[in-house]
Backbone as JSON, one array per atom type, in Angstrom:
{
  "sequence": "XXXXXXXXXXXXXXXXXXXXXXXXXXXXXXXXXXXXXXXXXXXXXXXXXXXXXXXXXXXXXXXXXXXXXXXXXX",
  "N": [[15.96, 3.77, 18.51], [18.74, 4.16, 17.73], [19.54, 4.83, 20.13], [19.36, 2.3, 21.71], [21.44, 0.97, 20.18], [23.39, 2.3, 20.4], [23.77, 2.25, 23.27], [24.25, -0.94, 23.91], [26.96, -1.25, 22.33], [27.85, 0.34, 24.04], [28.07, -1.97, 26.41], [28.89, -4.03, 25.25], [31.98, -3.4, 24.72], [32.56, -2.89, 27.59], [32.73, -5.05, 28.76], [34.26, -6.63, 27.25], [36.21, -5.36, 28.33], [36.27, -5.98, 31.02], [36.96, -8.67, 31.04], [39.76, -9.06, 30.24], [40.32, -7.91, 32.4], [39.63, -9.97, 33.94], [41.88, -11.89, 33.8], [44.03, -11.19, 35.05], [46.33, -11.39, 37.69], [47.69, -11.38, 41.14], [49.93, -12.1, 43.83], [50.8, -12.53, 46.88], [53.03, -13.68, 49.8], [54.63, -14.97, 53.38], [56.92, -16.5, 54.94], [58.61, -17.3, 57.99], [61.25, -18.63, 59.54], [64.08, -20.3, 60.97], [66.33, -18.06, 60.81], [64.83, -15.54, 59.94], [62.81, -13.79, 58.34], [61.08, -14.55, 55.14], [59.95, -13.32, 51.88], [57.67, -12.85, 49.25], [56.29, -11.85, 46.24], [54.18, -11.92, 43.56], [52.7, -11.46, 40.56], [50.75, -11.34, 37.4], [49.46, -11.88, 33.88], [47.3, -12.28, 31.41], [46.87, -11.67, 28.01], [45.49, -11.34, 24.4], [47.06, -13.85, 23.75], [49.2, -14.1, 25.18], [51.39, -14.57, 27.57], [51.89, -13.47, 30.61], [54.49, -13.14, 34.13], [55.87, -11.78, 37.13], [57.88, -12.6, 39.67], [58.86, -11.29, 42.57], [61.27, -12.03, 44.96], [62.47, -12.11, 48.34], [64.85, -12.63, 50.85], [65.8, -13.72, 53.83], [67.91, -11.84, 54.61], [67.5, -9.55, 53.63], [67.86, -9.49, 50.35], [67.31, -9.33, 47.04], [65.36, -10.94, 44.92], [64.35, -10.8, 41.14], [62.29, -12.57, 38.7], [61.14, -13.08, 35.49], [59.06, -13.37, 32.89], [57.5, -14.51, 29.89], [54.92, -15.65, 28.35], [54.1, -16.84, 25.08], [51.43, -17.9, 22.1], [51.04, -19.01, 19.5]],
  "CA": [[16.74, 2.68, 17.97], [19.95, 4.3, 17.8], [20.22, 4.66, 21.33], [19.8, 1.31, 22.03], [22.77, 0.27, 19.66], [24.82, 2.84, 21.24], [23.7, 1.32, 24.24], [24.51, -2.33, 23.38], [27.88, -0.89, 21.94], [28.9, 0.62, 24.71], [27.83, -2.98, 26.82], [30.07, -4.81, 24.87], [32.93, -2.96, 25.27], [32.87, -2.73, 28.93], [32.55, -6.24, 28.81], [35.03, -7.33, 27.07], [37.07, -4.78, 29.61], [36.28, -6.77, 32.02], [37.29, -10.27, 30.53], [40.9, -8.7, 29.76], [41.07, -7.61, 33.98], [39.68, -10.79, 34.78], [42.9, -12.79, 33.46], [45.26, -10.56, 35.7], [46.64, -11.97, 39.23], [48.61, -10.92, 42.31], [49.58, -13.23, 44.71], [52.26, -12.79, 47.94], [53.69, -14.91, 51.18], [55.81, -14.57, 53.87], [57.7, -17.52, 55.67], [59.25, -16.86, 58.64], [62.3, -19.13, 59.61], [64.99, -19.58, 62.03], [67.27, -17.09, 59.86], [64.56, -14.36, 59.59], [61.77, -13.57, 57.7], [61.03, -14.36, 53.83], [59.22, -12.51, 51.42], [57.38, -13.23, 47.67], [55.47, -10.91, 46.13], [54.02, -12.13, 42.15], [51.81, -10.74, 39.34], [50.85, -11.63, 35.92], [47.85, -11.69, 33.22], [47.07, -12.64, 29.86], [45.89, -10.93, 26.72], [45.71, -11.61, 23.39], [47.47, -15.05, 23.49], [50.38, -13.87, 25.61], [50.75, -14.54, 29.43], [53.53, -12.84, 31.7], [54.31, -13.21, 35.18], [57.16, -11.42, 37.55], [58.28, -12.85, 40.81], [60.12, -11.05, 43.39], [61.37, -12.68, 46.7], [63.4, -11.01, 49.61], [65.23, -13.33, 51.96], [65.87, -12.91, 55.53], [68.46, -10.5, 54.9], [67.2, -7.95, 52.7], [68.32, -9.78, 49.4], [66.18, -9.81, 46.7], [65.78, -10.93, 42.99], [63.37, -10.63, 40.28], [62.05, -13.44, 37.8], [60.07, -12.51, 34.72], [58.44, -14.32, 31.81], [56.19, -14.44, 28.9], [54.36, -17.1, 27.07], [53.08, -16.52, 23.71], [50.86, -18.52, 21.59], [51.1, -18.79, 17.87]],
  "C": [[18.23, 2.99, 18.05], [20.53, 4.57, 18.93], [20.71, 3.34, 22.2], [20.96, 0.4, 21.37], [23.88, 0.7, 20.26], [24.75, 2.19, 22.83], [24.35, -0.04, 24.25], [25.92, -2.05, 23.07], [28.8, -1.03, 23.42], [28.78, -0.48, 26.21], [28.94, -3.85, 26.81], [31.26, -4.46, 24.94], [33.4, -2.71, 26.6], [32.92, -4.16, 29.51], [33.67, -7.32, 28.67], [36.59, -6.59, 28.14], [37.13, -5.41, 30.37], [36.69, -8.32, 31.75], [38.86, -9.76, 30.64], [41.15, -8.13, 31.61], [40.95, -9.12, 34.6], [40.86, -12.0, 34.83], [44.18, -11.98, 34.76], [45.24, -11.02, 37.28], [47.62, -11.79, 39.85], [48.68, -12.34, 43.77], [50.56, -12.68, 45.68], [51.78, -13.6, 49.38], [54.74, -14.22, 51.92], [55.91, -15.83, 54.78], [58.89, -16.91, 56.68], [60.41, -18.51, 59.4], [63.56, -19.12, 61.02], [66.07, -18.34, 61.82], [66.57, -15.8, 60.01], [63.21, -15.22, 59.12], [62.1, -13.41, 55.91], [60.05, -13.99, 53.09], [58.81, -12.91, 49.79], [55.81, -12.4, 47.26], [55.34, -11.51, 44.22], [52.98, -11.94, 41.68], [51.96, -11.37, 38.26], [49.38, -11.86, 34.99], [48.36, -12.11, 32.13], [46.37, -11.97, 28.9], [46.79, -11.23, 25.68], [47.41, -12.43, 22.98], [48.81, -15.22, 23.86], [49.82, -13.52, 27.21], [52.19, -14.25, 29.82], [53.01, -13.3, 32.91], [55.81, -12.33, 35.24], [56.75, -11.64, 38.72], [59.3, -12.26, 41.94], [60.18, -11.86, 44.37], [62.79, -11.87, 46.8], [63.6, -12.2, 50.56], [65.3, -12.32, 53.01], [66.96, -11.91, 55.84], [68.41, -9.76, 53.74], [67.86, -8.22, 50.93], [67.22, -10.03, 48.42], [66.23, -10.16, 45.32], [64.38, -11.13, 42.13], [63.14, -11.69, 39.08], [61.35, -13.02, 36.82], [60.13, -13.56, 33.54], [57.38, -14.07, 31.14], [56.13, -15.49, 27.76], [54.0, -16.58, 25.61], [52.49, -17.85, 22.55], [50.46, -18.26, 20.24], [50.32, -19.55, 17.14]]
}
């Protein structure tokens, strides 16, 4: 009996591990142009009632800038 709780225990916890990766996302692009080549590279996830993201992009000459953000829910 007490294996199967520790069992079951340690179920649920790997479980809810996995709910808390499955909110997380990567995304990038590249557009190429008469200028060059452009670049966007973005990430972001959610846990416990707060969601981020950060955006980089790289123009066609090597310029780049960073966006960031976070939601939260009260």
């Amino acid at each position: 009996m007490k294996k199967l709780i520790a069992m079951s225990t340690l179920a649920g916890a790997l479980s809810i591990a996995a709910v808390a990766d499955a909110s997380a996302w990567t995304r990038s692009g590249t557009a190429t142009g008469p200028r060059g080549t452009s670049s966007v590279q973005a990430s972001g996830g959610c846990a416990n009632g707060s969601c981020t993201r950060s955006v980089t992009r790289t123009g066609p000459y090597g310029n780049s800038y960073t966006r960031q953000g976070t939601v939260t829910r009260y």
